[in-house]
XYZ file of C-alpha atoms in Angstrom:
226
model
C 0.000 0.000 0.000
C 2.890 2.336 -0.748
C 1.492 3.737 -3.994
C -0.277 7.092 -3.617
C -3.935 7.157 -4.523
C -4.549 8.204 -8.112
C -5.736 11.724 -8.706
C -9.315 11.649 -9.927
C -12.791 12.933 -9.404
C -14.571 12.715 -6.106
C -13.617 13.689 -2.598
C -10.464 12.493 -0.867
C -12.639 10.249 1.316
C -14.280 8.667 -1.727
C -10.933 8.052 -3.414
C -9.458 6.514 -0.273
C -12.525 4.334 0.283
C -12.411 3.140 -3.324
C -8.730 2.268 -3.136
C -8.989 0.506 0.224
C -11.964 -1.447 -1.094
C -9.888 -2.543 -4.090
C -7.029 -3.673 -1.848
C -9.388 -5.560 0.465
C -11.153 -7.340 -2.413
C -7.815 -8.231 -4.024
C -6.705 -9.632 -0.637
C -3.710 -7.298 -0.723
C -5.157 -6.206 2.609
C -6.066 -9.675 3.871
C -8.679 -10.423 6.520
C -7.351 -9.540 9.952
C -5.185 -6.647 8.724
C -5.144 -3.641 11.036
C -5.687 -0.248 9.403
C -4.210 2.860 10.983
C -5.877 6.189 10.243
C -2.594 7.994 10.866
C -0.535 5.707 8.610
C -3.010 5.973 5.735
C -3.244 9.746 6.118
C 0.550 10.174 6.146
C 1.144 7.886 3.188
C -1.337 9.699 1.017
C -0.893 13.271 2.090
C -4.307 13.910 3.632
C -5.643 14.690 7.077
C -7.158 11.961 9.221
C -10.732 13.183 8.616
C -11.158 11.824 5.041
C -9.496 8.577 6.131
C -11.978 8.291 8.986
C -14.870 8.906 6.575
C -13.508 6.262 4.192
C -13.267 3.686 6.968
C -16.817 4.457 8.103
C -17.957 3.823 4.527
C -16.164 0.476 4.462
C -17.657 -0.429 7.849
C -21.112 0.321 6.452
C -20.576 -2.390 3.825
C -19.081 -4.688 6.507
C -15.609 -4.916 4.970
C -13.928 -3.477 8.061
C -14.785 -3.391 11.741
C -14.145 -0.254 13.773
C -13.711 -0.853 17.492
C -13.229 2.066 19.882
C -9.792 2.035 21.512
C -8.792 -1.004 19.443
C -8.708 0.431 15.927
C -9.952 -0.790 12.566
C -9.543 -4.300 11.209
C -10.358 -5.893 7.852
C -13.103 -8.394 8.620
C -12.691 -12.056 7.827
C -14.701 -13.520 4.969
C -18.158 -14.501 6.153
C -19.711 -17.396 4.264
C -23.130 -16.316 5.514
C -22.724 -12.760 4.167
C -21.354 -14.107 0.893
C -24.381 -16.386 0.503
C -26.759 -13.514 1.263
C -24.959 -11.294 -1.251
C -25.171 -14.005 -3.911
C -28.900 -14.461 -3.220
C -29.618 -10.731 -3.621
C -27.390 -10.446 -6.675
C -29.146 -13.380 -8.348
C -32.564 -11.822 -7.742
C -31.465 -8.520 -9.303
C -29.430 -9.819 -12.220
C -31.913 -12.460 -13.349
C -34.485 -9.644 -13.486
C -32.007 -7.570 -15.535
C -31.513 -10.274 -18.163
C -35.249 -10.883 -18.424
C -35.689 -7.187 -19.142
C -32.785 -7.308 -21.601
C -34.668 -9.904 -23.653
C -37.408 -7.350 -24.346
C -35.096 -4.565 -25.420
C -31.310 -4.258 -25.474
C -29.223 -1.299 -26.591
C -27.201 -2.202 -29.753
C -24.180 -0.143 -28.644
C -24.083 -1.979 -25.321
C -24.290 -5.282 -27.207
C -21.275 -4.335 -29.315
C -19.394 -3.208 -26.220
C -20.110 -6.528 -24.512
C -18.712 -8.437 -27.473
C -15.482 -6.441 -27.205
C -15.342 -6.930 -23.436
C -15.704 -10.703 -23.783
C -12.831 -10.813 -26.258
C -10.631 -8.793 -23.896
C -11.685 -10.924 -20.952
C -10.725 -14.081 -22.829
C -7.322 -12.615 -23.666
C -6.824 -11.722 -19.992
C -7.713 -15.271 -18.961
C -5.323 -16.838 -21.452
C -2.414 -14.742 -20.178
C -3.495 -15.487 -16.583
C -4.045 -11.811 -15.781
C -6.438 -12.170 -12.878
C -6.841 -8.440 -12.164
C -7.737 -7.630 -15.782
C -10.093 -10.625 -15.904
C -11.977 -9.368 -12.854
C -12.096 -5.832 -14.251
C -13.629 -7.018 -17.541
C -16.020 -9.251 -15.619
C -17.362 -6.255 -13.737
C -17.574 -4.176 -16.919
C -19.589 -6.984 -18.547
C -22.189 -6.879 -15.794
C -22.282 -3.064 -15.862
C -22.810 -3.065 -19.645
C -25.540 -5.684 -19.237
C -27.486 -3.483 -16.808
C -26.947 -0.383 -18.952
C -27.982 -2.197 -22.128
C -31.186 -3.352 -20.450
C -31.912 0.243 -19.462
C -31.512 -0.247 -15.710
C -28.048 0.955 -14.631
C -29.328 1.487 -11.088
C -29.566 -2.296 -10.785
C -25.784 -2.513 -10.888
C -25.433 0.225 -8.299
C -27.631 -1.848 -5.992
C -25.358 -4.855 -6.516
C -22.039 -3.061 -6.253
C -21.658 -2.788 -2.470
C -22.882 -6.265 -1.594
C -20.843 -8.024 -4.284
C -17.600 -7.247 -2.435
C -18.387 -10.212 -0.170
C -18.437 -12.464 -3.245
C -15.425 -10.834 -4.865
C -13.006 -11.808 -2.107
C -13.981 -15.443 -2.522
C -13.633 -15.076 -6.309
C -10.020 -14.027 -5.774
C -9.430 -17.484 -4.318
C -11.430 -19.476 -6.873
C -9.783 -18.288 -10.112
C -6.131 -19.375 -9.870
C -5.585 -20.328 -13.532
C -6.887 -19.879 -17.106
C -8.658 -23.239 -16.768
C -10.783 -21.761 -13.973
C -11.450 -18.445 -15.742
C -12.348 -19.555 -19.275
C -15.593 -21.394 -18.324
C -16.927 -18.147 -16.837
C -16.527 -16.440 -20.211
C -18.498 -19.272 -21.806
C -21.206 -18.587 -19.232
C -21.217 -14.898 -20.180
C -21.635 -15.872 -23.817
C -24.497 -18.210 -22.925
C -26.275 -15.321 -21.211
C -25.862 -13.143 -24.297
C -26.992 -15.912 -26.667
C -30.225 -16.214 -24.694
C -30.709 -12.430 -24.731
C -30.077 -12.323 -28.498
C -32.748 -15.025 -28.881
C -35.113 -13.058 -26.601
C -35.538 -16.158 -24.458
C -36.239 -14.820 -20.959
C -36.255 -18.200 -19.210
C -32.987 -19.302 -20.812
C -31.340 -15.963 -19.984
C -32.423 -16.130 -16.347
C -31.260 -19.740 -16.054
C -27.897 -18.902 -17.649
C -27.398 -16.036 -15.188
C -28.439 -18.235 -12.265
C -25.953 -20.912 -13.341
C -23.228 -18.279 -13.683
C -23.781 -16.862 -10.192
C -23.918 -20.338 -8.669
C -20.411 -21.179 -9.883
C -18.876 -19.705 -6.732
C -20.768 -22.192 -4.540
C -19.079 -25.167 -6.188
C -15.610 -23.883 -5.308
C -16.455 -22.548 -1.848
C -15.830 -25.713 0.251
C -12.385 -26.154 -1.300
C -11.197 -22.570 -0.867
C -12.513 -22.410 2.683
C -10.669 -25.624 3.569
C -7.465 -24.373 1.923
C -7.582 -20.899 3.534
C -9.199 -21.296 6.974
C -7.326 -18.267 8.356
C -9.228 -15.966 5.955
C -12.710 -17.080 6.986
C -14.726 -16.321 10.116
C -15.798 -19.317 12.143
């Protein structure tokens, strides 16, 4: 965490929250890590106030725990919270693809095709960070193409609980490539205007994480809450 935060739009608190969220999801700040307001403020040239606001934002989404007199800690991965997040995400995104079957923006469709090609290239070179970035952009473009971008905003905070597990379930191209096939299956159903097939393809896609969960939990018990 020695790299300064990138200069961009938004308040200092928003930029710090976004960057800390990225580090937590990528497990660069693993569960159990202690976060010091003073250290973060000094490293990034800000006062402690925006850091405090950023940590409060992360606590609101249950990625960190703030304890008076004891400081702030990155929470361990909760299987229960991950399952709840997956349940909510499935409800929203299956509704999105059903809507997409009625009407889908042609520019978004073209963008998705490009994203899937870039995601496949990322998988083949084993670039996990790029793969995850294109994965998120796919789902954003899907919501935008269906005319309901707010659906993705509703998903964004809760999906962090799934994303940390995803970091552990995609160690190789062999694990990543099937997910691209699942994305293509979703789009094939949308192109055919088959609502039931699109919803089932999305449901199958979002269930993939459950198949790998027992293995990753057994292999990384220190990252999970009991």
